[in-house]
Amino acid sequence: MPVQLLKIIKGESETPLPSHLQKEDLKHLQEGFDHTNKYFQGIVILSYPLKKLGDGTDFLKIVLQDLDDLCSRINSINILIYGKMAEDCAKVIRHGDTFVVAGFKLAKSPTAREDGRHGCHLEVSEEEGSAIYSVAPKYAYTTLNRLKDGTVVNLYGIVKFFKPPYVSKGTDYCSVVTLVDPSNVKLTCTLFNGNLDSLPKIYKVGDIVRFHRIKIREYNGQMQGITSAGFASLTFDGTVGAPVVPRTSSKAYTFMDEEQKIIEELRVWAATNLSVSGPAAKLSGVQPMLYFDLTCQLVGKAKVDGSSFLLKVWDGTRCPYPTWKVPVEARDLEGEKVVLHQLRNLTVDILVYDNHVQLAKSLKIGSFLRIYSIHTKQASSDNEDVSHIEFHLHGGTCYGRGIGVLPESNPDVKELKTFLESVDLADSQNMEGMGSLELDGTFNSVTDLESHLQRCQQLSVTVLTDHQDLNNTKLKTVLNSTAPQQYRIRAKLRTYKPQKLYQSIKLHCSKCNSLTEVPDGDDTDFILQGSAVTAPNPELHNTSWYDSVMWTTQDQKQRKIAIHFVKHDEMLQQPEDTLLMIEG
């Protein structure tokens, strides 16, 4: 008999134990007595890893504590589980769970003196006709306004902000979630796990999460949530009227009927109190200098260089602007060539950078994605009259930047698939005139090529390509040739601009829109010396992204010095991890 789950409703088991079974207290478990129709109930206080014995049999050892006899010196007993039952128990067992063991064999424990537990242990296996019941506990849920420092709680919350899981500085994945509830209190949680699937499967603002065994800590007057031993989560769609189906990778979880009411009440509250309207999410609606989330299908990918990766995606709509096609070698582009050709006027190229590259490489062609905080940038080609739109997913996780893989069961994916199937690809083939701009080094006219090479010659820029099979050609010959042609040139560098990197940028004032040069080292010293004379401005203290304190020096001048402690993911960090800004 496999491990069974018992749900307790109003103090009674929804599926009662067999009527012939009677409860046995720990003190009555003695050798020489008949325990055929007896069961023992206790709470899991310790479990050991599943292992195999010499003959290949699975073996699991757990320790149960008798909750009815906590005052006794010996109130726990070893349970030895064999065979398939051991494998099943290992999948569902958690610290603090209540287990019922029936059909057991009682034997003398060889470790009683060492571990201080009961003098006997219980042996169970399917072959012996044993049964184990896992009693679903009745969880209490804490509202966000009643959280206390140092406690481990269970809670429900509505997602107000989140960062898709990303690789942390160590080996774990990290996700940051900010929750709210009808108590109008906000809680930011930082969640770590070595297994990506064990983190909450959040797809959008407004989703509802259930966290079990999350640890609460207070830092600088703010409550924060962090993962603790046994942390588990469920995620639900926050849309009113949507099916109440939990998202989780766990095969063993409890969900009571009364919890459905909690979710429905949170959905109604969120619909009137939480703004979940996100930025434009269709390619047909993009504009330059926009940040938006895109739900799309991946049709191609390619490595560009060590810090960037190309994703070719589509959502069935057409970008109203010419789009940038990232130049990559055809052999490096993964994806069905026929599909890529068919969709060439509907796909866009998204360049992802830095910490997003590792995940981008692992994505499967054909999968459905939600890419968060894509940046659209307008740029010009060498022909100044032509501009195009570029799509970038910048490095870092600010503003929730990241990539999420959506399952095909997701409602947004179902809607997208239906729409993609209805797209008339023939129409897109007839719109070549508005096609994407291929920036692969070709030019639209002989004049374009000549002007480009003349600029190169004036600056004496050396142009090299990887076409080692071509002979070097003189610039004069290139200028007198008819485009398009392929050449490999070799030139001597005379000069270059800018001479220093900081000369490539200017300082911009958002108030007066003026542009100034970046000061050099001497100017910077002068500016800093002048600013030290002015006392820090209290109106600029304690903003949303840093906390401030004011100190007074102990010398005769008694200068005011402001220390700004920069937050990370809306939370202050431990002292050794905190970035400081010092004013004055």
Coordinates of C-alpha atoms in Angstrom, one line a residue:
M1 CA 0.0 0.0 0.0
P2 CA 1.5 3.4 -1.0
V3 CA 1.8 6.4 1.2
Q4 CA -1.7 8.0 1.6
L5 CA -2.6 11.6 2.3
L6 CA -5.3 12.3 5.0
K7 CA -7.1 15.6 4.9
I8 CA -8.3 16.9 8.3
I9 CA -11.6 18.9 8.0
K10 CA -13.0 20.4 11.2
G11 CA -10.9 18.0 13.3
E12 CA -12.0 14.9 11.4
S13 CA -10.2 13.0 8.7
E14 CA -11.9 13.3 5.3
T15 CA -10.9 9.7 4.5
P16 CA -11.1 7.8 7.9
L17 CA -8.5 5.2 8.9
P18 CA -9.7 1.6 8.7
S19 CA -12.1 0.9 11.5
H20 CA -10.1 -2.0 12.9
L21 CA -7.0 0.2 13.7
Q22 CA -6.6 1.6 17.2
K23 CA -4.1 4.2 18.3
E24 CA -1.1 3.0 20.4
D25 CA 0.8 5.3 22.7
L26 CA 4.5 5.4 22.6
K27 CA 4.9 4.0 26.2
H28 CA 2.8 0.9 25.3
L29 CA 5.0 0.0 22.4
Q30 CA 6.8 -3.0 24.0
E31 CA 8.2 -6.3 22.7
G32 CA 6.0 -9.3 23.3
F33 CA 2.7 -7.6 22.7
D34 CA 0.5 -7.9 19.7
H35 CA 0.4 -4.7 17.6
T36 CA -1.3 -6.1 14.5
N37 CA -4.3 -3.7 14.6
K38 CA -2.5 -0.8 16.1
Y39 CA -1.1 2.4 14.7
F40 CA 1.3 5.0 16.0
Q41 CA 1.0 8.7 15.2
G42 CA 3.8 11.3 15.6
I43 CA 5.4 14.4 14.1
V44 CA 8.5 14.2 12.0
I45 CA 11.4 15.7 13.8
L46 CA 14.2 14.2 11.8
S47 CA 14.7 12.4 8.5
Y48 CA 17.7 10.9 6.9
P49 CA 18.6 10.7 3.2
L50 CA 17.2 7.9 1.1
K51 CA 19.8 5.2 0.4
K52 CA 20.1 1.7 -1.0
L53 CA 21.1 -1.3 1.1
G54 CA 23.6 -3.9 -0.1
D55 CA 20.9 -5.9 -1.9
G56 CA 19.6 -2.8 -3.7
T57 CA 16.6 -2.3 -1.5
D58 CA 15.6 1.4 -0.9
F59 CA 15.9 2.4 2.8
L60 CA 14.7 5.5 4.7
K61 CA 15.0 6.3 8.4
I62 CA 12.8 8.9 10.1
V63 CA 12.2 9.9 13.7
L64 CA 8.7 10.5 15.0
Q65 CA 7.9 12.3 18.2
D66 CA 4.8 11.5 20.3
L67 CA 2.8 14.7 20.7
D68 CA 0.6 13.2 23.4
D69 CA 3.6 12.6 25.7
L70 CA 6.0 15.6 25.4
C71 CA 6.8 15.6 29.1
S72 CA 8.4 12.1 29.1
R73 CA 12.2 11.9 28.9
I74 CA 11.9 9.5 26.0
N75 CA 9.2 10.7 23.5
S76 CA 10.5 9.8 20.1
I77 CA 11.1 6.6 18.1
N78 CA 13.0 5.5 15.0
I79 CA 11.0 4.3 12.0
L80 CA 12.8 2.1 9.5
I81 CA 11.1 2.1 6.0
Y82 CA 12.0 -0.4 3.3
G83 CA 11.4 -0.8 -0.5
K84 CA 9.0 1.3 -2.6
M85 CA 7.4 2.7 0.5
A86 CA 10.8 4.3 1.4
E87 CA 11.0 5.9 -2.0
D88 CA 7.4 7.2 -1.8
C89 CA 8.0 8.6 1.7
A90 CA 11.2 10.4 0.7
K91 CA 9.2 12.3 -1.9
V92 CA 6.6 13.7 0.4
I93 CA 8.2 13.9 3.9
R94 CA 8.9 17.3 5.5
H95 CA 10.1 18.3 8.9
G96 CA 7.0 19.0 11.0
D97 CA 4.6 16.7 9.1
T98 CA 2.3 14.3 11.0
F99 CA 2.7 10.7 10.1
V100 CA 0.5 7.6 11.0
V101 CA 2.2 4.2 10.9
A102 CA 0.2 1.0 10.8
G103 CA 1.0 -2.7 10.2
F104 CA 4.5 -2.3 11.6
K105 CA 6.9 -4.8 13.1
L106 CA 8.4 -3.9 16.5
A107 CA 12.1 -4.7 17.0
K108 CA 14.8 -3.8 19.6
S109 CA 16.7 -0.7 18.6
P110 CA 20.5 -1.2 18.6
T111 CA 21.0 2.6 18.8
A112 CA 18.7 3.4 21.8
R113 CA 21.6 4.2 24.1
E114 CA 23.4 6.4 21.6
D115 CA 20.4 8.5 20.4
G116 CA 18.3 8.5 23.6
R117 CA 15.2 7.4 21.8
H118 CA 12.7 4.5 22.5
G119 CA 14.3 1.1 23.2
C120 CA 12.5 -0.3 20.1
H121 CA 12.1 0.8 16.5
L122 CA 9.3 0.3 14.0
E123 CA 9.9 -1.5 10.7
V124 CA 7.5 -1.0 7.8
S125 CA 7.3 -2.1 4.2
E126 CA 4.7 -3.0 1.6
E127 CA 5.8 -6.6 1.6
E128 CA 4.8 -6.8 5.3
G129 CA 1.4 -5.2 4.6
S130 CA 2.3 -1.9 6.3
A131 CA 0.7 1.4 5.6
I132 CA 1.8 5.0 6.2
Y133 CA -0.6 7.9 6.2
S134 CA 0.6 11.5 5.9
V135 CA -1.8 13.8 7.7
A136 CA -2.3 17.1 5.9
P137 CA -1.7 19.8 8.5
K138 CA -4.1 22.7 9.0
Y139 CA -2.0 25.7 8.3
A140 CA -2.5 29.1 9.8
Y141 CA -1.8 32.1 7.6
T142 CA -0.5 35.5 8.8
T143 CA -1.5 38.8 7.2
L144 CA 1.4 41.1 6.3
N145 CA 0.6 43.6 9.0
R146 CA 1.1 41.0 11.7
L147 CA 4.5 39.8 10.8
K148 CA 7.1 39.7 13.6
D149 CA 10.9 39.6 13.5
G150 CA 12.5 36.2 13.8
T151 CA 9.3 34.2 13.1
V152 CA 8.7 31.5 10.4
V153 CA 5.2 31.9 9.0
N154 CA 2.8 30.9 6.3
L155 CA 1.3 33.7 4.2
Y156 CA -0.7 34.6 1.1
G157 CA 0.2 37.7 -0.9
I158 CA -0.4 39.5 -4.2
V159 CA 2.6 40.1 -6.4
K160 CA 3.2 43.9 -6.8
F161 CA 6.7 43.5 -8.2
F162 CA 9.0 40.6 -9.1
K163 CA 12.3 39.7 -10.7
P164 CA 12.4 36.5 -12.7
P165 CA 14.9 34.0 -11.2
Y166 CA 18.5 34.8 -12.0
V167 CA 21.8 33.2 -11.1
S168 CA 23.1 34.8 -7.9
K169 CA 26.8 35.4 -7.0
G170 CA 27.0 31.8 -5.8
T171 CA 25.5 28.7 -7.3
D172 CA 21.9 29.3 -6.3
Y173 CA 19.1 30.9 -8.3
C174 CA 17.6 34.1 -6.8
S175 CA 14.2 35.7 -7.2
V176 CA 12.9 38.9 -5.6
V177 CA 9.2 39.3 -4.9
T178 CA 7.3 42.2 -3.4
L179 CA 3.9 41.3 -2.0
V180 CA 0.8 43.2 -0.7
D181 CA -2.5 42.2 0.8
P182 CA -5.7 43.9 2.0
S183 CA -3.8 45.0 5.2
N184 CA -2.1 47.5 2.8
V185 CA 1.4 46.4 4.1
K186 CA 4.2 45.6 1.7
L187 CA 6.7 42.7 2.1
T188 CA 9.8 42.2 -0.1
C189 CA 11.1 38.6 -0.1
T190 CA 14.4 37.4 -1.4
L191 CA 14.3 33.8 -2.3
F192 CA 17.2 31.4 -3.0
N193 CA 17.3 27.9 -4.2
G194 CA 19.8 25.7 -6.0
N195 CA 16.9 24.2 -8.1
L196 CA 15.3 26.7 -10.4
D197 CA 12.0 24.8 -10.4
S198 CA 11.7 25.2 -6.7
L199 CA 11.3 29.0 -6.9
P200 CA 7.8 30.5 -7.3
K201 CA 6.5 30.3 -10.9
I202 CA 5.4 34.0 -11.2
Y203 CA 4.5 35.2 -14.6
K204 CA 3.1 38.7 -14.0
V205 CA 2.2 41.4 -11.5
G206 CA -1.1 40.4 -9.9
D207 CA -0.3 36.7 -9.5
I208 CA -1.1 35.4 -6.0
V209 CA 1.4 33.4 -4.1
R210 CA 1.3 31.1 -1.1
F211 CA 4.5 30.8 0.9
H212 CA 4.9 28.1 3.6
R213 CA 7.8 28.4 6.1
I214 CA 9.2 31.8 5.1
K215 CA 11.4 33.5 7.6
I216 CA 10.7 37.1 8.6
R217 CA 13.5 39.4 9.6
E218 CA 13.4 43.1 10.5
Y219 CA 16.1 45.3 9.0
N220 CA 16.2 49.1 9.6
G221 CA 12.5 49.1 10.6
Q222 CA 11.3 47.1 7.5
M223 CA 10.1 43.5 7.5
Q224 CA 11.7 41.3 4.9
G225 CA 11.1 37.7 3.9
I226 CA 13.9 35.1 3.2
T227 CA 13.8 31.4 2.5
S228 CA 14.2 29.0 5.4
A229 CA 14.4 25.2 5.7
G230 CA 11.3 23.6 4.2
F231 CA 10.2 26.7 2.3
A232 CA 7.5 25.8 -0.3
S233 CA 5.4 27.9 -2.6
L234 CA 2.3 27.8 -4.8
T235 CA 1.4 30.4 -7.4
F236 CA -2.1 31.2 -8.8
D237 CA -3.4 33.4 -11.6
G238 CA -4.7 36.6 -10.0
T239 CA -7.4 37.2 -12.6
V240 CA -11.0 37.2 -11.3
G241 CA -12.8 34.1 -12.5
A242 CA -9.7 32.2 -13.7
P243 CA -9.4 28.6 -12.6
V244 CA -7.8 28.1 -9.2
V245 CA -4.9 25.9 -10.4
P246 CA -1.6 26.0 -8.5
R247 CA 1.7 26.3 -10.3
T248 CA 4.4 24.3 -8.6
S249 CA 7.0 21.7 -9.4
S250 CA 6.2 19.8 -6.2
K251 CA 4.3 16.6 -6.5
A252 CA 3.3 16.7 -2.8
Y253 CA 1.5 19.7 -1.5
T254 CA -1.7 20.3 0.4
F255 CA -4.5 22.7 -0.7
M256 CA -7.7 22.9 1.4
D257 CA -11.1 23.9 0.1
E258 CA -11.2 26.9 2.4
E259 CA -8.0 28.2 0.7
Q260 CA -9.9 28.7 -2.6
K261 CA -12.0 31.3 -0.8
I262 CA -8.8 33.1 0.3
I263 CA -7.6 33.3 -3.3
E264 CA -11.0 34.5 -4.7
E265 CA -11.1 37.2 -2.0
L266 CA -7.5 38.4 -2.9
R267 CA -8.4 38.5 -6.6
V268 CA -11.4 40.7 -5.9
W269 CA -9.4 43.0 -3.7
A270 CA -6.5 43.2 -6.2
A271 CA -8.9 44.0 -9.1
T272 CA -9.9 47.3 -7.4
N273 CA -6.8 48.2 -5.3
L274 CA -3.8 47.1 -7.4
S275 CA -2.8 48.5 -10.7
V276 CA -1.7 45.5 -12.8
S277 CA -1.8 47.2 -16.2
G278 CA 1.7 46.6 -17.7
P279 CA 3.5 48.3 -20.6
A280 CA 2.7 47.5 -24.3
A281 CA 3.2 43.9 -25.0
K282 CA 2.7 43.6 -28.8
L283 CA 5.4 44.3 -31.4
S284 CA 2.8 46.2 -33.4
G285 CA 2.6 48.8 -30.6
V286 CA 6.3 49.4 -29.9
Q287 CA 7.8 52.9 -30.0
P288 CA 11.4 54.1 -29.7
M289 CA 12.8 54.5 -26.2
L290 CA 10.2 52.2 -24.7
Y291 CA 10.5 49.6 -22.0
F292 CA 7.9 46.8 -22.2
D293 CA 7.2 43.1 -21.5
L294 CA 6.8 40.8 -24.5
T295 CA 5.0 37.5 -24.7
C296 CA 6.4 35.7 -27.8
Q297 CA 7.6 32.5 -29.4
L298 CA 11.3 31.7 -29.9
V299 CA 12.2 30.7 -33.5
G300 CA 15.9 31.2 -33.6
K301 CA 19.0 32.0 -31.5
A302 CA 22.7 32.5 -31.9
K303 CA 25.8 33.5 -30.0
V304 CA 27.0 37.0 -30.9
D305 CA 30.0 37.4 -28.6
G306 CA 31.1 36.6 -25.1
S307 CA 28.7 39.0 -23.4
S308 CA 25.6 39.0 -25.7
F309 CA 23.3 36.5 -27.3
L310 CA 20.7 36.8 -30.0
L311 CA 17.0 35.7 -29.7
K312 CA 14.8 35.8 -32.8
V313 CA 11.1 35.9 -31.7
W314 CA 7.7 36.8 -33.0
D315 CA 4.2 37.4 -31.6
G316 CA 2.2 37.4 -34.9
T317 CA 2.1 41.2 -35.2
R318 CA 4.4 43.4 -37.2
C319 CA 6.7 46.2 -35.8
P320 CA 5.7 49.5 -37.5
Y321 CA 9.4 50.5 -37.8
P322 CA 12.2 48.9 -39.8
T323 CA 14.0 46.6 -37.3
W324 CA 17.7 45.8 -36.8
K325 CA 18.8 42.4 -38.0
V326 CA 21.9 41.4 -36.0
P327 CA 24.6 40.1 -38.3
V328 CA 25.5 36.5 -37.5
E329 CA 26.9 33.7 -39.6
A330 CA 24.2 31.5 -41.0
R331 CA 26.0 28.4 -39.6
D332 CA 25.8 29.9 -36.0
L333 CA 22.0 30.5 -36.2
E334 CA 19.9 27.8 -34.5
G335 CA 16.4 27.2 -35.8
E336 CA 14.4 25.8 -38.7
K337 CA 15.7 27.5 -41.8
V338 CA 12.4 27.2 -43.6
V339 CA 10.5 28.8 -40.6
L340 CA 13.1 31.5 -40.2
H341 CA 12.7 32.4 -43.9
Q342 CA 8.9 32.3 -43.7
L343 CA 8.8 34.6 -40.7
R344 CA 11.6 36.9 -41.8
N345 CA 9.3 39.9 -41.9
L346 CA 7.6 39.2 -38.6
T347 CA 10.5 38.3 -36.4
V348 CA 12.6 40.8 -34.4
D349 CA 16.1 40.3 -33.1
I350 CA 16.5 40.8 -29.4
L351 CA 20.1 41.1 -28.0
V352 CA 20.4 39.9 -24.4
Y353 CA 23.4 40.8 -22.4
D354 CA 25.5 39.7 -19.4
N355 CA 23.7 37.7 -16.7
H356 CA 20.8 36.8 -19.1
V357 CA 23.1 35.0 -21.6
Q358 CA 23.3 31.7 -19.7
L359 CA 19.5 31.3 -19.6
A360 CA 19.2 32.4 -23.2
K361 CA 21.6 29.7 -24.4
S362 CA 19.4 27.0 -22.7
L363 CA 16.1 28.1 -24.3
K364 CA 14.5 25.6 -26.6
I365 CA 13.5 26.7 -30.1
G366 CA 9.7 26.9 -30.3
S367 CA 9.3 27.6 -26.6
F368 CA 7.0 30.5 -25.4
L369 CA 8.7 33.3 -23.5
R370 CA 7.8 36.4 -21.5
I371 CA 10.8 38.8 -21.7
Y372 CA 10.6 41.5 -19.1
S373 CA 11.7 45.2 -19.6
I374 CA 12.9 45.0 -23.2
H375 CA 14.4 48.4 -24.3
T376 CA 13.6 49.7 -27.8
K377 CA 16.3 52.0 -29.1
Q378 CA 16.1 54.1 -32.3
A379 CA 19.4 54.2 -34.3
S380 CA 20.6 55.2 -37.7
S381 CA 22.6 53.2 -40.3
D382 CA 25.5 54.6 -42.3
N383 CA 22.9 56.2 -44.5
E384 CA 21.7 59.0 -42.2
D385 CA 18.2 59.1 -43.9
V386 CA 17.4 55.5 -42.7
S387 CA 16.6 54.8 -39.0
H388 CA 15.7 51.5 -37.4
I389 CA 14.5 50.0 -34.1
E390 CA 16.8 47.9 -32.0
F391 CA 15.6 45.6 -29.2
H392 CA 17.9 45.1 -26.1
L393 CA 17.5 43.2 -22.8
H394 CA 20.2 44.9 -20.8
G395 CA 22.3 43.2 -18.1
G396 CA 21.3 43.2 -14.5
T397 CA 17.9 42.7 -12.9
C398 CA 16.7 46.3 -12.2
Y399 CA 13.0 47.0 -13.0
G400 CA 12.4 43.2 -13.2
R401 CA 14.6 42.6 -16.3
G402 CA 14.7 38.9 -17.2
I403 CA 13.4 36.0 -19.2
G404 CA 10.6 33.7 -18.2
V405 CA 9.6 30.4 -19.9
L406 CA 5.8 30.0 -20.1
P407 CA 4.2 26.5 -20.1
E408 CA 1.8 25.7 -22.9
S409 CA -1.0 25.5 -20.3
N410 CA -0.6 29.2 -19.5
P411 CA -3.7 31.2 -20.6
D412 CA -1.6 33.8 -22.4
V413 CA 0.2 31.1 -24.3
K414 CA -3.0 29.5 -25.4
E415 CA -4.3 32.8 -26.6
L416 CA -1.0 33.5 -28.4
K417 CA -0.9 30.1 -30.1
T418 CA -4.4 30.6 -31.4
F419 CA -3.5 34.0 -32.8
L420 CA -0.2 32.7 -34.4
E421 CA -2.1 29.9 -36.2
S422 CA -4.5 32.6 -37.7
V423 CA -1.7 34.7 -39.1
D424 CA -1.6 34.9 -42.9
L425 CA 2.1 34.5 -43.7
A426 CA 1.4 35.3 -47.4
D427 CA 0.5 38.9 -46.5
S428 CA 3.8 39.3 -44.6
Q429 CA 5.7 38.1 -47.7
N430 CA 4.1 40.8 -49.7
M431 CA 5.4 43.6 -47.4
E432 CA 9.1 43.3 -48.4
G433 CA 9.2 47.1 -48.8
M434 CA 8.8 47.6 -45.1
G435 CA 11.1 44.8 -44.2
S436 CA 13.8 44.8 -41.6
L437 CA 17.1 46.6 -42.1
E438 CA 20.0 44.2 -42.6
L439 CA 23.0 45.8 -41.0
D440 CA 25.6 43.5 -42.4
G441 CA 28.1 46.0 -43.8
T442 CA 26.3 46.5 -47.2
F443 CA 25.4 49.9 -48.7
N444 CA 22.4 51.1 -50.7
S445 CA 24.4 53.0 -53.4
V446 CA 27.9 53.6 -54.7
T447 CA 27.7 57.1 -53.2
D448 CA 27.1 55.6 -49.7
L449 CA 30.1 53.3 -50.1
E450 CA 32.4 56.1 -51.3
S451 CA 31.4 58.5 -48.6
H452 CA 31.9 55.8 -46.0
L453 CA 35.4 54.9 -47.2
Q454 CA 36.4 58.5 -47.6
R455 CA 35.6 59.0 -43.9
C456 CA 37.6 55.9 -43.1
Q457 CA 40.5 57.3 -45.2
Q458 CA 40.4 60.7 -43.5
L459 CA 40.5 59.1 -40.1
S460 CA 43.0 56.4 -41.4
V461 CA 40.9 53.7 -39.7
T462 CA 42.1 50.2 -40.3
V463 CA 39.2 47.9 -41.5
L464 CA 39.7 44.2 -41.0
T465 CA 37.3 41.3 -41.7
D466 CA 37.6 37.6 -41.2
H467 CA 37.8 36.9 -44.9
Q468 CA 41.4 35.7 -44.9
D469 CA 41.0 34.1 -48.3
L470 CA 40.8 37.6 -50.0
N471 CA 43.9 39.5 -51.1
N472 CA 44.5 43.0 -49.8
T473 CA 43.1 45.8 -52.0
K474 CA 44.2 49.4 -52.1
L475 CA 41.7 52.0 -51.0
K476 CA 42.0 53.8 -54.3
T477 CA 40.8 50.7 -56.1
V478 CA 37.9 50.3 -53.7
L479 CA 36.8 53.9 -54.2
N480 CA 36.8 53.5 -58.0
S481 CA 34.9 50.2 -57.9
T482 CA 31.2 49.6 -58.4
A483 CA 29.2 48.4 -55.3
P484 CA 28.4 45.9 -54.0
Q485 CA 31.8 44.2 -53.8
Q486 CA 33.8 42.3 -51.2
Y487 CA 37.2 43.6 -50.3
R488 CA 39.9 43.1 -47.7
I489 CA 42.0 46.2 -47.0
R490 CA 45.0 46.9 -45.0
A491 CA 45.8 50.5 -43.9
K492 CA 48.1 52.4 -41.6
L493 CA 46.5 54.1 -38.6
R494 CA 47.3 57.8 -38.6
T495 CA 45.0 59.1 -35.8
Y496 CA 41.7 58.3 -34.1
K497 CA 39.0 60.1 -32.2
P498 CA 38.1 60.3 -29.4
Q499 CA 41.6 60.2 -27.8
K500 CA 40.1 59.3 -24.4
L501 CA 37.1 57.1 -23.6
Y502 CA 35.3 59.7 -21.4
Q503 CA 35.3 62.1 -24.4
S504 CA 32.8 59.8 -26.1
I505 CA 30.0 61.0 -23.8
K506 CA 28.6 64.3 -22.5
L507 CA 26.8 65.2 -19.3
H508 CA 23.2 66.0 -19.7
C509 CA 21.0 68.2 -17.4
S510 CA 17.4 67.0 -17.3
K511 CA 16.2 70.4 -16.1
C512 CA 17.7 72.7 -18.6
N513 CA 18.6 70.1 -21.3
S514 CA 22.1 71.5 -21.6
L515 CA 25.1 69.3 -22.6
T516 CA 28.6 69.8 -21.1
E517 CA 31.9 68.0 -21.6
V518 CA 32.9 65.4 -18.9
P519 CA 35.5 67.2 -16.8
D520 CA 39.1 65.9 -16.7
G521 CA 41.0 65.0 -13.5
D522 CA 42.0 68.5 -12.5
D523 CA 38.5 69.9 -13.1
T524 CA 37.0 67.0 -11.0
D525 CA 39.3 67.8 -8.1
F526 CA 38.2 71.4 -8.1
I527 CA 34.5 70.5 -8.3
L528 CA 34.8 68.0 -5.4
Q529 CA 36.7 70.5 -3.2
G530 CA 34.0 73.1 -3.8
S531 CA 31.2 70.7 -3.0
A532 CA 32.8 69.8 0.3
V533 CA 32.3 73.4 1.5
T534 CA 28.5 73.1 1.0
A535 CA 26.5 71.3 3.8
P536 CA 24.5 68.3 2.6
N537 CA 20.9 69.1 1.6
P538 CA 18.5 67.3 3.9
E539 CA 15.8 67.4 1.2
L540 CA 17.8 64.9 -0.7
H541 CA 18.0 62.4 2.1
N542 CA 16.1 59.1 2.6
T543 CA 14.9 58.5 -0.9
S544 CA 13.3 55.3 -2.3
W545 CA 16.6 53.8 -3.2
Y546 CA 18.8 54.8 -0.2
D547 CA 18.6 55.7 3.5
S548 CA 20.6 58.5 5.0
V549 CA 22.2 59.5 8.2
M550 CA 24.1 62.7 9.2
W551 CA 27.4 62.8 11.1
T552 CA 29.3 65.7 12.4
T553 CA 33.1 65.7 12.4
Q554 CA 35.0 66.0 15.7
D555 CA 37.4 68.7 14.5
Q556 CA 37.1 72.4 15.0
K557 CA 35.2 72.8 11.7
Q558 CA 32.5 70.3 12.7
R559 CA 31.6 69.6 9.1
K560 CA 28.3 67.8 8.3
I561 CA 28.8 64.5 6.5
A562 CA 25.9 62.6 5.1
I563 CA 26.2 58.8 4.6
H564 CA 23.7 57.3 2.1
F565 CA 23.2 53.5 2.4
V566 CA 22.1 52.3 -1.0
K567 CA 19.3 49.7 -1.1
H568 CA 19.4 46.6 -3.3
D569 CA 16.0 45.2 -4.6
E570 CA 14.3 47.7 -2.2
M571 CA 16.1 46.3 0.8
L572 CA 19.1 47.4 2.8
Q573 CA 21.9 44.9 2.7
Q574 CA 24.2 43.5 5.4
P575 CA 27.0 46.0 6.3
E576 CA 29.7 44.2 4.4
D577 CA 27.6 44.1 1.2
T578 CA 26.3 47.7 1.4
L579 CA 27.2 50.4 -1.2
L580 CA 27.8 53.8 0.4
M581 CA 27.6 57.3 -1.0
I582 CA 29.4 59.9 1.1
E583 CA 28.4 63.6 0.8
G584 CA 30.4 66.4 2.3

